[in-house]
XYZ file of C-alpha atoms in Angstrom:
365
model
C 10.973 14.253 3.525
C 7.629 14.515 5.374
C 6.863 13.083 8.784
C 5.845 9.845 10.332
C 3.435 7.614 8.397
C 0.387 6.116 10.042
C -1.472 4.632 7.118
C -1.161 1.672 4.807
C -3.755 0.730 2.281
C -2.456 -2.726 1.432
C -1.744 -5.438 3.944
C 1.413 -7.549 3.942
C 0.928 -11.145 2.945
C 3.194 -12.726 5.507
C 1.205 -15.704 6.734
C 0.650 -16.712 10.346
C 2.538 -19.922 10.976
C 3.796 -20.284 7.372
C 7.483 -19.285 6.980
C 8.814 -18.350 3.553
C 12.407 -19.526 3.053
C 14.978 -17.528 1.170
C 13.807 -14.072 2.258
C 15.918 -11.893 4.569
C 14.781 -11.093 8.083
C 13.643 -7.496 8.644
C 16.435 -5.124 9.576
C 16.396 -3.837 13.113
C 16.622 -0.237 11.928
C 15.872 1.463 8.630
C 17.734 4.513 7.399
C 16.651 7.123 4.895
C 18.173 7.098 1.392
C 21.636 8.603 1.118
C 23.048 10.459 -1.869
C 24.881 7.261 -2.767
C 21.589 5.330 -2.693
C 19.984 7.784 -5.087
C 22.970 7.739 -7.421
C 23.167 3.947 -7.805
C 19.459 3.878 -8.683
C 19.887 6.690 -11.210
C 22.852 4.831 -12.694
C 20.841 1.595 -12.924
C 18.001 3.373 -14.721
C 20.415 5.165 -17.032
C 22.112 1.905 -18.006
C 18.924 -0.088 -18.587
C 17.388 -0.564 -22.020
C 14.282 -2.159 -20.496
C 12.623 -1.465 -17.139
C 9.787 -3.329 -15.407
C 7.830 -1.292 -12.844
C 5.708 -3.316 -10.440
C 3.124 -2.584 -7.761
C 1.951 -4.861 -4.972
C -0.996 -7.211 -5.375
C -4.395 -5.539 -5.234
C -2.684 -2.199 -5.884
C -3.826 0.989 -4.209
C -3.364 4.554 -5.375
C 0.149 4.870 -3.991
C 1.461 1.635 -5.505
C -0.088 1.875 -8.964
C 0.089 5.672 -9.145
C 3.817 5.581 -8.349
C 4.534 2.847 -10.902
C 2.586 4.601 -13.641
C 4.194 7.975 -12.887
C 7.655 6.491 -13.375
C 6.436 4.591 -16.425
C 5.192 7.778 -18.064
C 8.435 9.562 -17.208
C 10.688 6.825 -18.575
C 8.602 6.530 -21.733
C 9.303 10.205 -22.344
C 12.996 9.320 -22.209
C 12.603 6.574 -24.812
C 12.976 3.659 -22.399
C 11.206 0.357 -23.098
C 8.988 0.202 -20.025
C 6.317 -2.138 -18.656
C 4.053 -1.777 -15.596
C 2.554 -4.815 -13.899
C 1.272 -6.345 -10.656
C 1.064 -9.980 -9.641
C -2.658 -10.681 -9.420
C -4.671 -13.289 -11.315
C -6.962 -11.981 -12.610
C -5.125 -8.692 -12.999
C -7.763 -6.009 -12.473
C -7.199 -2.310 -11.896
C -9.580 -1.223 -9.111
C -12.501 0.837 -10.366
C -11.498 3.631 -7.989
C -8.223 3.984 -9.924
C -9.707 3.862 -13.408
C -8.849 7.553 -13.926
C -5.073 7.002 -13.673
C -3.192 7.973 -16.842
C -0.716 5.588 -18.425
C -2.673 2.369 -18.030
C -1.721 1.392 -21.566
C 1.678 0.582 -20.029
C 0.191 -2.200 -17.866
C 1.005 -5.719 -19.038
C 0.015 -9.150 -17.664
C 2.460 -11.095 -15.539
C 3.230 -13.410 -18.470
C 4.642 -10.462 -20.448
C 7.212 -9.633 -17.757
C 10.567 -11.285 -18.611
C 11.618 -14.299 -16.557
C 14.804 -12.420 -15.651
C 14.141 -8.694 -15.960
C 17.084 -6.443 -16.712
C 15.884 -3.911 -14.143
C 12.778 -4.216 -11.988
C 11.596 -1.456 -9.667
C 8.918 -2.187 -7.074
C 6.716 0.518 -5.590
C 5.048 0.515 -2.173
C 5.903 -3.186 -1.742
C 6.667 -3.641 1.951
C 7.403 -7.367 1.729
C 8.586 -9.410 -1.258
C 5.604 -11.705 -0.862
C 3.391 -8.738 -1.733
C 4.624 -9.156 -5.302
C 2.357 -12.170 -5.711
C 2.851 -13.913 -9.054
C 5.804 -11.631 -9.833
C 7.865 -12.810 -6.853
C 10.026 -15.335 -8.698
C 10.702 -12.925 -11.563
C 11.617 -10.186 -9.096
C 14.076 -12.397 -7.250
C 15.614 -13.415 -10.605
C 16.030 -9.821 -11.840
C 19.565 -8.637 -12.572
C 18.729 -5.537 -10.521
C 15.738 -5.175 -8.192
C 15.192 -1.671 -6.805
C 12.757 -1.307 -3.911
C 11.080 2.102 -3.577
C 8.937 2.225 -0.451
C 8.023 4.039 2.759
C 6.927 1.218 5.077
C 8.757 1.004 8.390
C 8.591 -2.806 8.288
C 10.267 -3.097 4.882
C 13.099 -5.634 5.048
C 14.955 -4.140 2.091
C 14.665 -7.226 -0.080
C 16.053 -5.763 -3.315
C 19.589 -5.420 -4.640
C 19.110 -1.652 -4.285
C 16.574 0.328 -2.299
C 15.131 3.764 -1.704
C 13.241 3.301 1.550
C 12.180 6.281 3.641
C 9.966 5.380 6.622
C 9.364 9.092 7.242
C 7.756 9.680 3.859
C 3.936 9.754 3.966
C 3.698 7.944 0.627
C 5.888 6.194 -1.905
C 4.762 8.893 -4.349
C 6.904 11.392 -2.441
C 10.004 9.300 -3.144
C 8.953 8.978 -6.781
C 8.647 12.761 -7.049
C 12.244 13.093 -5.859
C 13.369 10.365 -8.259
C 11.755 12.169 -11.194
C 13.332 15.438 -10.119
C 16.762 13.803 -10.116
C 16.026 12.270 -13.522
C 15.228 15.739 -14.833
C 11.625 14.876 -15.776
C 9.232 17.834 -15.306
C 5.780 17.377 -13.831
C 3.057 17.320 -16.457
C -0.620 16.715 -15.776
C -0.626 12.903 -16.318
C 2.420 12.315 -14.077
C 1.117 14.734 -11.454
C -2.276 12.998 -11.449
C -0.610 9.652 -10.718
C 1.461 11.167 -7.911
C -1.551 12.958 -6.423
C -3.473 9.681 -6.309
C -0.562 8.210 -4.383
C -0.094 10.895 -1.759
C -3.837 11.485 -1.306
C -4.476 7.754 -0.850
C -1.777 7.137 1.723
C -2.459 10.260 3.771
C -6.209 9.603 3.846
C -6.816 12.793 1.882
C -4.213 14.584 4.045
C -5.898 13.606 7.322
C -3.273 11.310 8.845
C -0.409 12.384 11.094
C 2.147 11.741 8.338
C 0.891 14.934 6.696
C 3.254 17.872 7.196
C 3.698 21.300 5.624
C 6.009 19.661 3.072
C 3.211 17.267 2.115
C 0.905 20.158 1.341
C 3.660 21.908 -0.596
C 4.035 18.748 -2.665
C 0.289 18.652 -3.284
C 0.357 22.323 -4.253
C 2.937 21.645 -6.958
C 0.788 18.792 -8.274
C -2.287 21.031 -8.418
C -0.253 23.665 -10.247
C 0.555 21.016 -12.866
C -3.157 20.674 -13.624
C -4.403 17.958 -11.275
C -8.186 17.890 -10.799
C -8.195 17.077 -7.086
C -11.986 17.224 -6.791
C -12.624 14.548 -9.403
C -9.807 12.371 -8.038
C -11.168 12.589 -4.506
C -14.673 11.729 -5.699
C -13.340 8.661 -7.493
C -11.146 7.518 -4.598
C -13.567 7.937 -1.689
C -17.047 8.961 -2.717
C -18.009 6.435 -5.390
C -19.036 2.855 -4.554
C -21.358 0.261 -5.995
C -24.685 -0.548 -4.365
C -23.318 -4.033 -3.750
C -20.576 -2.526 -1.619
C -23.214 -0.859 0.547
C -24.808 -4.260 1.163
C -21.450 -5.812 2.089
C -20.697 -2.844 4.332
C -24.050 -3.157 6.088
C -23.462 -6.848 6.812
C -19.920 -6.191 8.061
C -21.106 -3.468 10.425
C -23.820 -5.780 11.729
C -21.092 -8.318 12.608
C -18.891 -5.720 14.320
C -17.816 -6.485 17.890
C -16.535 -4.036 20.501
C -14.108 -5.281 23.168
C -13.512 -2.395 25.601
C -10.973 -4.295 27.723
C -8.653 -5.098 24.820
C -5.514 -3.114 23.969
C -4.774 -2.297 27.588
C -8.290 -1.039 28.187
C -8.271 1.275 25.191
C -10.633 -0.927 23.226
C -10.737 -3.040 20.088
C -13.455 -2.980 17.435
C -13.394 -5.722 14.823
C -15.440 -7.346 12.102
C -14.996 -9.681 9.167
C -16.219 -10.119 5.605
C -16.854 -13.656 4.317
C -16.034 -14.399 0.683
C -19.665 -15.438 0.186
C -20.792 -11.835 0.788
C -18.575 -10.569 -2.012
C -19.875 -13.228 -4.379
C -23.503 -12.572 -3.457
C -23.257 -8.858 -4.231
C -20.714 -8.914 -7.052
C -18.113 -6.958 -5.130
C -14.424 -7.449 -6.026
C -12.104 -7.851 -3.032
C -10.175 -4.652 -3.745
C -13.386 -2.656 -3.313
C -13.598 -3.405 0.417
C -10.086 -2.215 1.290
C -11.572 1.006 2.649
C -13.893 -0.804 5.067
C -11.329 -0.443 7.850
C -11.671 3.347 7.639
C -15.353 3.035 8.500
C -14.842 0.604 11.379
C -12.044 2.691 12.904
C -14.524 5.537 13.522
C -15.806 3.873 16.710
C -15.027 6.335 19.497
C -14.846 3.569 22.100
C -11.905 1.759 20.503
C -8.268 2.725 19.981
C -7.676 -0.222 17.642
C -9.750 -1.456 14.691
C -9.401 -4.766 12.838
C -11.116 -6.003 9.674
C -10.650 -9.586 8.481
C -11.398 -10.224 4.794
C -11.826 -13.809 3.656
C -10.247 -14.950 0.386
C -11.542 -17.828 -1.773
C -9.104 -20.302 -0.159
C -10.433 -19.475 3.304
C -7.415 -17.429 4.370
C -7.978 -14.109 6.103
C -6.332 -10.800 5.265
C -6.263 -8.597 8.324
C -6.155 -4.792 8.199
C -5.630 -2.932 11.453
C -5.584 0.719 12.449
C -4.753 2.600 15.653
C -5.430 6.171 16.666
C -2.053 6.977 18.190
C -1.575 5.061 21.440
C -0.897 1.521 20.150
C 1.715 0.234 17.715
C -0.337 -2.088 15.530
C 2.699 -2.801 13.332
C 4.236 -4.593 16.314
C 1.009 -6.501 16.950
C 0.739 -7.525 13.288
C 4.417 -8.397 13.295
C 3.730 -10.967 15.998
C 1.310 -12.578 13.521
C 3.813 -12.503 10.671
C 2.762 -9.215 9.092
C 3.833 -5.604 9.373
C 3.249 -2.073 8.202
C 3.203 1.299 9.935
C 2.791 2.061 13.636
C -0.836 3.083 13.161
C -1.736 1.015 10.098
C -0.605 -2.544 9.478
C -1.759 -5.947 8.339
C -1.178 -9.682 8.172
C -2.562 -12.868 6.643
C -3.853 -15.813 8.679
C -5.095 -19.359 8.050
C -6.398 -19.839 11.605
C -10.072 -18.965 11.096
C -11.879 -15.930 12.461
C -12.141 -16.733 16.227
C -8.538 -17.950 16.516
C -7.187 -15.045 14.449
C -8.985 -12.449 16.548
C -7.728 -14.195 19.694
C -4.157 -14.153 18.368
C -4.411 -10.473 17.478
C -5.907 -9.657 20.886
C -3.061 -11.505 22.618
C -0.514 -9.625 20.515
C -2.113 -6.336 21.550
C -2.116 -7.346 25.201
C 1.599 -8.152 25.001
C 2.450 -4.632 23.862
C 3.566 -1.911 26.273
C 0.451 0.237 26.190
C 0.340 3.616 28.000
C -2.307 3.856 30.704
C -5.713 5.104 29.622
C -6.501 8.751 30.263
């Protein structure tokens, strides 16, 4: 599988100061899937008459693209399949409106209380399942397919590869083992996944194998130009107004992160309401803020209607932000991680700054 990931588009919903009972602690070390791991998942799929495929809340291209790709493949095999994610309201982001197979998406209420087989995609923490959490924990079999280093392996079975650049890469291998050929709709879903989580092949997780994967998807008929335009180059005017306000609030702290610098900003819920911008539309804001040359670490706090803050952080290679976010109850990848806080903006930034300062940071150049 491809190399080390440094990007995550969704942020874990572990909450600062709010423990969730009944969930296992993260494992100290994650291993890549073995042949036995693959076989038990194949056996579970082969034995199931009904399969529920779920993405994390506020799904990104990797989560929803992976779920839909498997949904399309299993439908070809005559399996009764449903795709869902635990948001209310359940809205597919406009940037993902091109994904094939959306007729498979059902509301949370249509997912059985005790699914026969549920497979989660790109869900790094069980709490990222949102309204589907209880149904997932009640499933006869819960298979976790993911690539996040911080994944605690919460399912009854798992295919977790922290070296994969995207969950879509694991899904491609799963489909190969199922004997399902790549057609244009499946390949489009997988391309959305790998392109999203590699930042259009810009992040360090991208390897020659990643490009070989993308080449096979293009050969299956994927229109990469139209997908890229939809994912990154199309936004509402309201988003531009929210972006402008967020950049105006941005603060640079050169002394933070061991002198490597922190740039941060936040987006109040009122801004989204004022400009008619759904929360999923601002997930890419962190990729604008991280451009500041003076800062190794970037942080964006996004306020939800209940006043809680979802934090997205990025690093450029010298700081492990997954460790910093872990200190606040979150997690992710070394260079891209997140958390949720109820402490308010000043206290949350202070807590994140303290977590950065506690990390072993190499000396500045």
